[in-house]
XYZ file of C-alpha atoms in Angstrom:
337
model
C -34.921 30.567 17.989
C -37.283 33.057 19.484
C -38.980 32.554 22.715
C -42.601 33.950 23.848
C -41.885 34.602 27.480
C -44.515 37.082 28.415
C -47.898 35.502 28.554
C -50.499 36.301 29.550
C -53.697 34.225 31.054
C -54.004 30.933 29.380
C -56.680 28.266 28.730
C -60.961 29.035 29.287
C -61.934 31.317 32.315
C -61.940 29.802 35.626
C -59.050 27.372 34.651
C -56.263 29.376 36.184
C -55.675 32.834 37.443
C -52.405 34.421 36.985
C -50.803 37.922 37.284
C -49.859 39.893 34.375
C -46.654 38.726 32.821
C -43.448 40.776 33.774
C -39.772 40.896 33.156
C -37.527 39.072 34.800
C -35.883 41.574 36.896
C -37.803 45.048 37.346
C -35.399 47.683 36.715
C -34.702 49.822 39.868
C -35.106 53.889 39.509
C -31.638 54.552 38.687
C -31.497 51.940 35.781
C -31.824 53.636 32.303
C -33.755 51.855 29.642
C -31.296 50.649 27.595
C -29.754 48.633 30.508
C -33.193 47.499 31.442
C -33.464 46.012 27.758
C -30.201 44.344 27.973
C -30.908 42.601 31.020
C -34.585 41.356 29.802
C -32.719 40.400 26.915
C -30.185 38.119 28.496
C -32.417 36.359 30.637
C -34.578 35.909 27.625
C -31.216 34.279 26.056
C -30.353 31.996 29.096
C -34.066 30.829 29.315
C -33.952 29.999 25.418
C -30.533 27.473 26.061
C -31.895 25.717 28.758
C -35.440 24.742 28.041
C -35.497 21.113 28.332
C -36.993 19.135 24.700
C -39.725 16.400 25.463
C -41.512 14.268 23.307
C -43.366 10.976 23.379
C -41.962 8.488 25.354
C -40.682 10.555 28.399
C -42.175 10.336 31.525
C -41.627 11.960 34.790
C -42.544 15.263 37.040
C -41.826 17.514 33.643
C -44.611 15.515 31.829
C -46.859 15.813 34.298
C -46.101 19.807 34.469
C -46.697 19.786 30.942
C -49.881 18.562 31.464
C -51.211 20.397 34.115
C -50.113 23.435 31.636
C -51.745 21.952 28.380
C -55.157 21.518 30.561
C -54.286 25.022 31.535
C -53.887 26.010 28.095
C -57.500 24.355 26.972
C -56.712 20.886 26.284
C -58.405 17.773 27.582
C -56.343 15.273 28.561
C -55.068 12.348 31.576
C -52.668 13.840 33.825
C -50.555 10.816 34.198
C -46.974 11.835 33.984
C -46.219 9.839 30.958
C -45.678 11.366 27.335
C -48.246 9.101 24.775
C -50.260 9.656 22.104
C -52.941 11.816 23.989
C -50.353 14.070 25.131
C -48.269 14.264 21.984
C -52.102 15.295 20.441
C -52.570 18.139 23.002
C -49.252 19.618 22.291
C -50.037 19.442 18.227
C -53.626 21.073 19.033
C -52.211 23.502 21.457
C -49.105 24.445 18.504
C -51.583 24.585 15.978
C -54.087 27.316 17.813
C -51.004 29.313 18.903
C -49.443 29.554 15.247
C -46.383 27.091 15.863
C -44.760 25.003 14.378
C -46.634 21.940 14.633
C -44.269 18.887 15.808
C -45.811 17.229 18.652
C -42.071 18.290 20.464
C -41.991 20.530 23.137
C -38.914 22.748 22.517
C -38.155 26.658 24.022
C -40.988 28.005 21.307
C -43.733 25.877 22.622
C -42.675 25.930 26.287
C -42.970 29.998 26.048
C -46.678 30.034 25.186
C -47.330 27.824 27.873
C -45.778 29.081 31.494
C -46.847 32.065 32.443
C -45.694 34.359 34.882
C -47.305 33.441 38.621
C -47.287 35.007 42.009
C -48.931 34.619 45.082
C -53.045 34.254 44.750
C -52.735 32.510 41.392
C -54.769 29.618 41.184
C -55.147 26.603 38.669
C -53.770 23.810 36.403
C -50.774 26.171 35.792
C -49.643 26.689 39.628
C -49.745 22.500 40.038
C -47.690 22.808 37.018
C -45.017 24.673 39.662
C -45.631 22.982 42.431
C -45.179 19.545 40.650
C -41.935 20.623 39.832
C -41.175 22.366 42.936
C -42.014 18.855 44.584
C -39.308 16.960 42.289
C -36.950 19.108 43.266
C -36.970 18.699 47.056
C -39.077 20.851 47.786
C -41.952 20.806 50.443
C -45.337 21.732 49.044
C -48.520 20.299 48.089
C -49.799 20.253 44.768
C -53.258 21.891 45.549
C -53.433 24.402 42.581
C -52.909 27.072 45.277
C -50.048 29.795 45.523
C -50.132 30.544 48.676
C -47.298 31.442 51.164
C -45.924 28.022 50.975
C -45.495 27.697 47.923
C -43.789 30.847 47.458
C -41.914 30.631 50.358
C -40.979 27.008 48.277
C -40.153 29.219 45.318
C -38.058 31.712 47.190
C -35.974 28.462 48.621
C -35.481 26.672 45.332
C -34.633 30.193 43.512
C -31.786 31.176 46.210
C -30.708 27.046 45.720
C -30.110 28.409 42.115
C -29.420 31.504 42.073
C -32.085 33.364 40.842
C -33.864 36.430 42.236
C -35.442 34.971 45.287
C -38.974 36.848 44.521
C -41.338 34.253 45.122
C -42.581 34.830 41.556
C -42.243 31.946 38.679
C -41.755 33.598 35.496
C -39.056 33.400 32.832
C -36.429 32.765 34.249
C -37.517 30.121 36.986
C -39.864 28.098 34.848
C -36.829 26.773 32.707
C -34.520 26.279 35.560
C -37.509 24.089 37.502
C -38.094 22.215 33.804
C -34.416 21.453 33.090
C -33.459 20.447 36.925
C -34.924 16.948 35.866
C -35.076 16.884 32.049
C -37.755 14.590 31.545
C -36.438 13.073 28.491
C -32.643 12.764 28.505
C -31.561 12.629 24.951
C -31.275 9.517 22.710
C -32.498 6.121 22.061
C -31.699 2.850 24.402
C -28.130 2.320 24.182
C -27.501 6.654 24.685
C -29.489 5.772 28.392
C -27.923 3.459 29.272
C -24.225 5.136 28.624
C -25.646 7.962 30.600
C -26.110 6.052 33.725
C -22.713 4.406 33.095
C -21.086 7.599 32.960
C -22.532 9.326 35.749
C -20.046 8.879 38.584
C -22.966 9.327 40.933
C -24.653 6.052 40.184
C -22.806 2.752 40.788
C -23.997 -0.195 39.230
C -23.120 -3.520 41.315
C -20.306 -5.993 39.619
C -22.186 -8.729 42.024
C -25.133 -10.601 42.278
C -25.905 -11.052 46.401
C -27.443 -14.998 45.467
C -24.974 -15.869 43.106
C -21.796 -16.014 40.760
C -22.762 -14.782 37.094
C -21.047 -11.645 35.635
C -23.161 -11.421 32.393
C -25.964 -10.535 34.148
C -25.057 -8.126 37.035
C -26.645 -4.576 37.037
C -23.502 -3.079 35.366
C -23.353 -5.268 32.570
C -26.915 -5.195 31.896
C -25.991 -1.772 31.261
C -22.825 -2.556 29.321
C -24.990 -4.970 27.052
C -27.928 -1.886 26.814
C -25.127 0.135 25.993
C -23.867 -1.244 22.908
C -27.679 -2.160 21.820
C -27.928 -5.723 23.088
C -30.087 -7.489 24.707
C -29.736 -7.455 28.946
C -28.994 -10.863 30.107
C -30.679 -12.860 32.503
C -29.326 -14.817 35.273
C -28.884 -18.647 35.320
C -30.609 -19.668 38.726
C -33.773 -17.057 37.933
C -37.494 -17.903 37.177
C -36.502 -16.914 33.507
C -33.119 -18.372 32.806
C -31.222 -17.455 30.048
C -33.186 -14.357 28.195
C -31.595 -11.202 26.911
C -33.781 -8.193 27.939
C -34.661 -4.947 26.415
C -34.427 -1.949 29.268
C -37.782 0.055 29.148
C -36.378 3.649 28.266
C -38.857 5.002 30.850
C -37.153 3.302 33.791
C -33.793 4.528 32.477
C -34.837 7.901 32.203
C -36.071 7.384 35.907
C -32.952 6.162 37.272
C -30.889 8.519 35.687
C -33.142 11.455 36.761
C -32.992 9.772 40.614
C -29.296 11.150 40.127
C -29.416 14.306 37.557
C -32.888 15.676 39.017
C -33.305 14.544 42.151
C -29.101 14.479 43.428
C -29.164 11.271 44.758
C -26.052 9.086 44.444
C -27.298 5.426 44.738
C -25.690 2.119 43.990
C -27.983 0.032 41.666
C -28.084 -3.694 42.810
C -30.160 -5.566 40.003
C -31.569 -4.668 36.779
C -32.735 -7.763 34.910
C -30.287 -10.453 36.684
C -30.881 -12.057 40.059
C -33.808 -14.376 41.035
C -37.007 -12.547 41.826
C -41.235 -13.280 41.635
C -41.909 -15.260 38.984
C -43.797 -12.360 37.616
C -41.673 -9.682 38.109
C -40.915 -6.680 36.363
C -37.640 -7.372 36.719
C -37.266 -9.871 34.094
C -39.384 -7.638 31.789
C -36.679 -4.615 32.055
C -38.815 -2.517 33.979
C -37.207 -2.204 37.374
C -34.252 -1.588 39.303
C -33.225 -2.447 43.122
C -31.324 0.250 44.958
C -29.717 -0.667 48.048
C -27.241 2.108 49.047
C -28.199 6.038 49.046
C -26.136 8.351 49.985
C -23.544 6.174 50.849
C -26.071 4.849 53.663
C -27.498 1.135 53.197
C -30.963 1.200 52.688
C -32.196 -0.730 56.225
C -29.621 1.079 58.191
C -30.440 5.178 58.140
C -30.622 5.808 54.004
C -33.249 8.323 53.055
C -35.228 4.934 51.465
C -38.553 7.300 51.927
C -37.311 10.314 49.575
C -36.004 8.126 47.006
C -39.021 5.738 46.857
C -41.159 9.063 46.503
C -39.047 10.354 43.676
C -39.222 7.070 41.653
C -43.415 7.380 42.103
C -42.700 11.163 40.868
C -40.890 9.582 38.007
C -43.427 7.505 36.912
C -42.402 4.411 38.772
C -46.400 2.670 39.676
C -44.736 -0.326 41.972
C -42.325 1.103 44.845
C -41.163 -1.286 47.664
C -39.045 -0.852 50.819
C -38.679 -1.202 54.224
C -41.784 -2.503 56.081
C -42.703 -4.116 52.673
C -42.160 -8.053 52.694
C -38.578 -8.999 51.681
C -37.449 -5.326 50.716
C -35.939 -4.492 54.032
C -32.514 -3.916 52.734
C -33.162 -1.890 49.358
C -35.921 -0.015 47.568
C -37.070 -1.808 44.414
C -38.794 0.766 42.081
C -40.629 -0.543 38.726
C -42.395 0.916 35.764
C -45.879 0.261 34.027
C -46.331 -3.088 31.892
């Protein structure tokens, strides 16, 4: 499948401000034109394989790049992070007036007409596209719709992290490795999420409850259960004894990206079991507790602060930790009702 890399300014004037699309790599004086071709063409090939696909029902820093660039692009819409039916209408509008195929998915086609190639002095919807990214990535920059020299001096850091041409300029080659760093929508339904997370080495779901004995309803078997398309289970002593739980995919996504976007490694301490508020998210399968990162213990020199930022990046709207009441010992992150 083809992809439109070169593009050039998008959306109505005043929206964003962006330099002139531009290969990848400029070819240096001794480079003949053939060679220069092959190279543009390789990177064009590389960019194509590792666009990430979104569609409604992800959530996370990509959707909220993808917004920034649809309002870029001329479409009206909440910038919120989370892939609905507003969003999935932009795209469809957006497809339509470019002469795509019109799907509502954003694949390697659609993501082409929308990144353009910026550089220092750009301004807009399209550079907090970057910088939102940037952000999720580890990155230290505001998202101010400003390229300035600290956000390409952010772009020259993530681009030598990856490899890249450390030029300080996001173009072809930078926009998809930014996008696909998180992948805003890991493939599959339920059950695929959840055998994600229980594959990833990097994420340890606890075996234990800390306030009591019931192994149907720890954090890895909640998983287990999700896994094979049950139900999550509930523990015994908890406000709602008993249930069996479906895992919001959106929290999955986010605790899986806390690992494959973010590179923490985190041990997961309750899903759905345990006894929390009587109106918690927990028992609606919208949160998770974390209490070791990095192999540190949240309380006792984890990075609880970077973590509990990513989960807000991810689309997590109720993020507790130290110095909040009785989350001095792990971060508790939890997703929309």
């Amino acid at each position: 499948m083809a992809v439109a890399v070169a593009v050039g300014v998008l959306g109505c004037a005043g929206l964003v401000t962006v330099a002139t699309a531009s290969p990848p790599e400029p070819a240096s004086a001794g480079t003949t034109a053939a060679s220069a071709t092959t190279t543009a063409s390789t990177a064009v090939s590389t960019a194509a394989s590792s666009w990430p696909t979104l569609e409604e029902g992800a959530s996370g820093a990509e959707v909220t790049a993808l917004q920034h660039l649809l309002v870029a692009g001329g479409r009206s819409l909440d910038v919120d992070g989370r892939f609905g039916p507003a969003t999935a209408g932009a795209v469809e509008a957006y497809q339509k007036a470019k002469g795509l195929s019109v799907d509502g998915v954003v694949g390697p086609d659609t993501w082409g007409k929308l990144t353009p190639t910026l550089r220092e002095g750009a301004k807009g919807a399209a550079v907090k596209a970057a910088q939102t990214l940037l952000s999720a990535r580890g990155q230290s920059v505001a998202v101010d719709g400003e390229f300035g020299p600290a956000t390409a001096g952010a772009v020259r850091a993530y681009q030598k992290a990856k490899g890249l041409d450390a030029n300080g300029v996001v173009g072809p080659e930078s926009w998809p490795a930014l996008l696909a760093a998180g992948s805003g929508a890991p493939s599959g339904d339920r059950a695929k999420l959840a055998a994600q997370i229980l594959a990833d080495d990097g994420i340890d779901p606890a075996t234990v409850h800390p306030g009591g004995t019931h192994a149907g309803s720890t954090a890895r078997q909640n998983l287990v259960d999700t896994s094979r398309g049950e139900g999550a289970q509930t523990s015994p002593w908890s406000d709602v004894p008993g249930r069996r739980v479906d895992l919001d995919t959106g929290m999955l996504r986010g605790l899986l990206q806390l690992r494959t976007g973010h590179g923490f490694t985190l041990s997961v301490s309750e899903i759905v079991g345990g006894d929390h508020s009587s109106n918690s998210r927990h028992y609606a399968g919208l949160a998770f507790d974390v209490n070791y990162i990095n192999g540190r213990h949240v309380g006792e020199g984890a990075p609880h602060e970077a973590l509990m930022s990513a989960c807000r990046s991810l689309g997590a709207t109720e993020v507790l930790g130290p110095g909040d009441p009785g989350h001095t010992r792990h971060v508790h992150c939890a997703w929309p009702r």
